[in-house]
Each structure stands twice: as C-alpha cells, then as structure tokens.
C-alpha cells in the first residue's frame, strides 16, 4: 500500500479500524508489547478496532527503568485487550550472570526474549494473527516497501520464525514517528508513553557496564530517574538523556569514612536522527543538582561524571 501525499490521521484511523476488522474477522491477534511508542500505539489501535480479540505479551525483563513495568500496565488498564505481564527478571538476570561482553549481553537478551515469548504464546492456544508496530521508516530503511517482514524485535533476536501465523497485522506501516505519537494521543494513551524518548530493546543491560546485577540495576534505576526528572523540566530538553552505571569504582568519603563505590555517568545528547549526535552543554547548576541528588539519594554511588563525547566517535549508548 502506498503512503498518500496528504495523510489525514482521523481518516487513517477510521480506515485502519475497518481494514483490521475485515482482515481478522472474529479471530484473535497476538502482539509483543514492549511499552515503546510503536507497539503501544499498535495495541491501543487494535483494542479499538477489535475489542477483546487482542492478547498482548509484555515481557518484564527486569532491565527496565524505574516503575516502567507498572506504568505500561497502567496505560492499558482501560483498554479492551488481554494484557499478559510476564515477570521474567530472575530468568534474564540468571542468564546474564557473569557476562561482561556487550554483544553477548544483547544476544542473550534477544534469545531469552524469544524463549519467554514463545512459552507464553503457547499457553494462549492457537492465535492466527500476529500484530506488529512496524512504522513507515522501518519499511523504507529495510528497503522493502510493501513487504511484510517480521520486524526485528529489540534489534537483537527477532520473533521466533517457526511461530506459524496466518497473517500479519501492521496498522502503523504508513506512518512516520510523529504521526504515530499523534495517533497515540488520539487513542487516549498517556503522554508518558506517547512522548517517551528512545530506549534500547536490551534495556538497562547496555547502560550497566560490566556484569549486570540486581544491585547495580536498582542503583542505576534511581540515578536514571533523577537525571530524567531534572532534564524533563528544562525549557528545551535534550533528545535523549539517561544515567549509566559504569564499572569504575572511586574512593569517596561517606559518613566520615572512606568508601570505595561505583561512578555514575550522565549522558545527554541532541540529535535529529540518532545517526550523529552532539553532547548537550547543560547548565552547570543543572549538573550540580543532578550530582548532589544522585550522591545523596543513591548512597552506594561515590561520584558522578558527565559524558562530553559526541557521536561520532562515541555512540549514544555506552554499550
Ligand atoms: P547508538 O548507541 O548506536 O544509539 O548511538 C542510537 C540510538 O539507538 C538506540 N539504541 C537501540 N534501540 N535497540 C533499540 O531499539 C537497541 O538494541 C538499541 N541500541 C541503541 C539508542 O538508545 C539511541 O537512541
């Protein structure tokens, strides 16, 4: 299907609702819901088009940001769909134990995701349709306009190829990201889901340098929430901003005693397309507030540093 020159969103929504109803009839549809913008808007649209026929599997990897799992679940509480939240934290952490290589971490997470998804989908019985939040740039970038490739989930593993589906439902496939966000708002999704910044599929594992442990993740979650809270309220927020738990330890003084604890790095970048990015020259009073808050509210952190590397040569993420 071609993207029309003057795409009108209300009309697009009506058309998609009708098209989905025609395509799937009274059959059930399955969706891997990551809580990202695309899969969330896809879920909201399907629950409008075919109330009660959509099952969403939301894998809580334990690698998400502070309260993220609860926020995603809350966003769909009023939608007419079957929301399955799988608490897989223990599984992911046990697979990641002792692993420090970034590529291996991504691979393990991708494979474990597929395994969890498969196990859960089997429990749901035969579901003929798979929905995906593929958007227009995904199709254009893969050089396959009009084709129905299964979108690589988490950019690491992809969904299991041997899951047999009668058909794919991809209702966002003609939309650009800003249109997907606008559609999410039309479908009453909360602002924190619709306007969230990009978050890598492997989650905090790629922001937790070295071995991923629950202790490091818990400290990182609080530090990261502080960074986001402080930068969310700036008149112009950077395009992406977060905390990184480095694997470096430094000496500090805590309660009059010498402490040897981890260093947290703060990252904030401005970018148009994430292919290149500039580090943002944040005001020093903001950096100061972030540093004071992190070292106070996360007592296991000894020191806070600011990453002043642009892309290239750095990447946005540390791993
Ligand atoms: P890098 O680190 O490559 O990141 O400069 C560019 C953008 O991509 C995001 N990113 C990912 N997104 N799965 C994703 O869906 C991933 O594995 C992944 N790794 C990086 C990153 O957050 C940034 O916005």
Coordinates of N, CA and C and ligand atoms in Angstrom, one line a residue, residues 106 154-156 198-202 207 240 274 311 315-317 319, ligand 1:
X106 N 23.6 -8.5 24.6 CA 22.5 -8.3 23.6 C 21.9 -9.6 23.1
X154 N 13.5 -5.8 19.4 CA 14.7 -5.5 20.3 C 16.0 -5.4 19.4
X155 N 15.9 -5.4 18.1 CA 17.0 -5.3 17.3 C 18.1 -6.4 17.6
X156 N 17.7 -7.4 18.2 CA 18.8 -8.4 18.6 C 18.4 -9.8 18.1
X198 N 13.7 7.5 23.1 CA 14.0 6.1 22.7 C 14.7 5.4 23.8
X199 N 14.4 4.1 23.9 CA 15.0 3.3 24.9 C 15.4 2.0 24.3
X200 N 16.7 1.5 24.4 CA 17.1 0.3 23.7 C 16.4 -0.9 24.1
X201 N 16.2 -1.8 23.2 CA 15.5 -3.1 23.5 C 16.2 -3.8 24.6
X202 N 17.5 -4.0 24.6 CA 18.2 -4.7 25.7 C 18.1 -3.9 27.1
X207 N 23.3 -0.2 29.7 CA 23.8 1.0 30.5 C 24.3 0.6 31.8
X240 N 17.8 12.9 24.1 CA 17.9 11.6 24.8 C 18.8 11.9 26.0
X274 N 19.7 10.4 15.4 CA 20.4 9.5 16.2 C 21.6 8.8 15.4
X311 N 28.7 12.0 18.9 CA 28.7 10.8 18.0 C 28.8 11.3 16.6
X315 N 29.2 6.5 20.7 CA 27.8 6.2 20.3 C 26.9 6.8 21.4
X316 N 25.6 6.8 21.2 CA 24.7 7.4 22.3 C 24.8 6.5 23.5
X317 N 24.6 5.2 23.3 CA 24.7 4.3 24.4 C 26.2 4.0 24.7
X319 N 27.2 0.9 25.5 CA 27.5 -0.5 25.0 C 26.7 -0.8 23.8
Ligands
LIG1 P1 23.8 4.3 19.4 O1 24.2 3.9 20.8 O2 24.0 3.3 18.4 O3 22.2 4.5 19.5 O4 24.4 5.6 19.0 C1 21.5 5.2 18.6 C2 20.0 5.2 19.1 O5 19.5 3.8 19.0 C3 19.2 3.4 20.4 N1 19.6 2.0 20.5 C4 18.7 1.0 20.4 N2 17.4 0.9 20.1 N3 17.5 -1.5 20.3 C5 16.8 -0.3 20.1 O6 15.6 -0.4 19.8 C6 18.9 -1.5 20.6 O7 19.5 -2.5 20.8 C7 19.5 -0.2 20.6 N4 20.8 0.2 20.9 C8 20.8 1.5 20.8 C9 19.8 4.3 21.3 O8 19.2 4.5 22.6 C10 19.8 5.6 20.5 O9 18.6 6.3 20.6

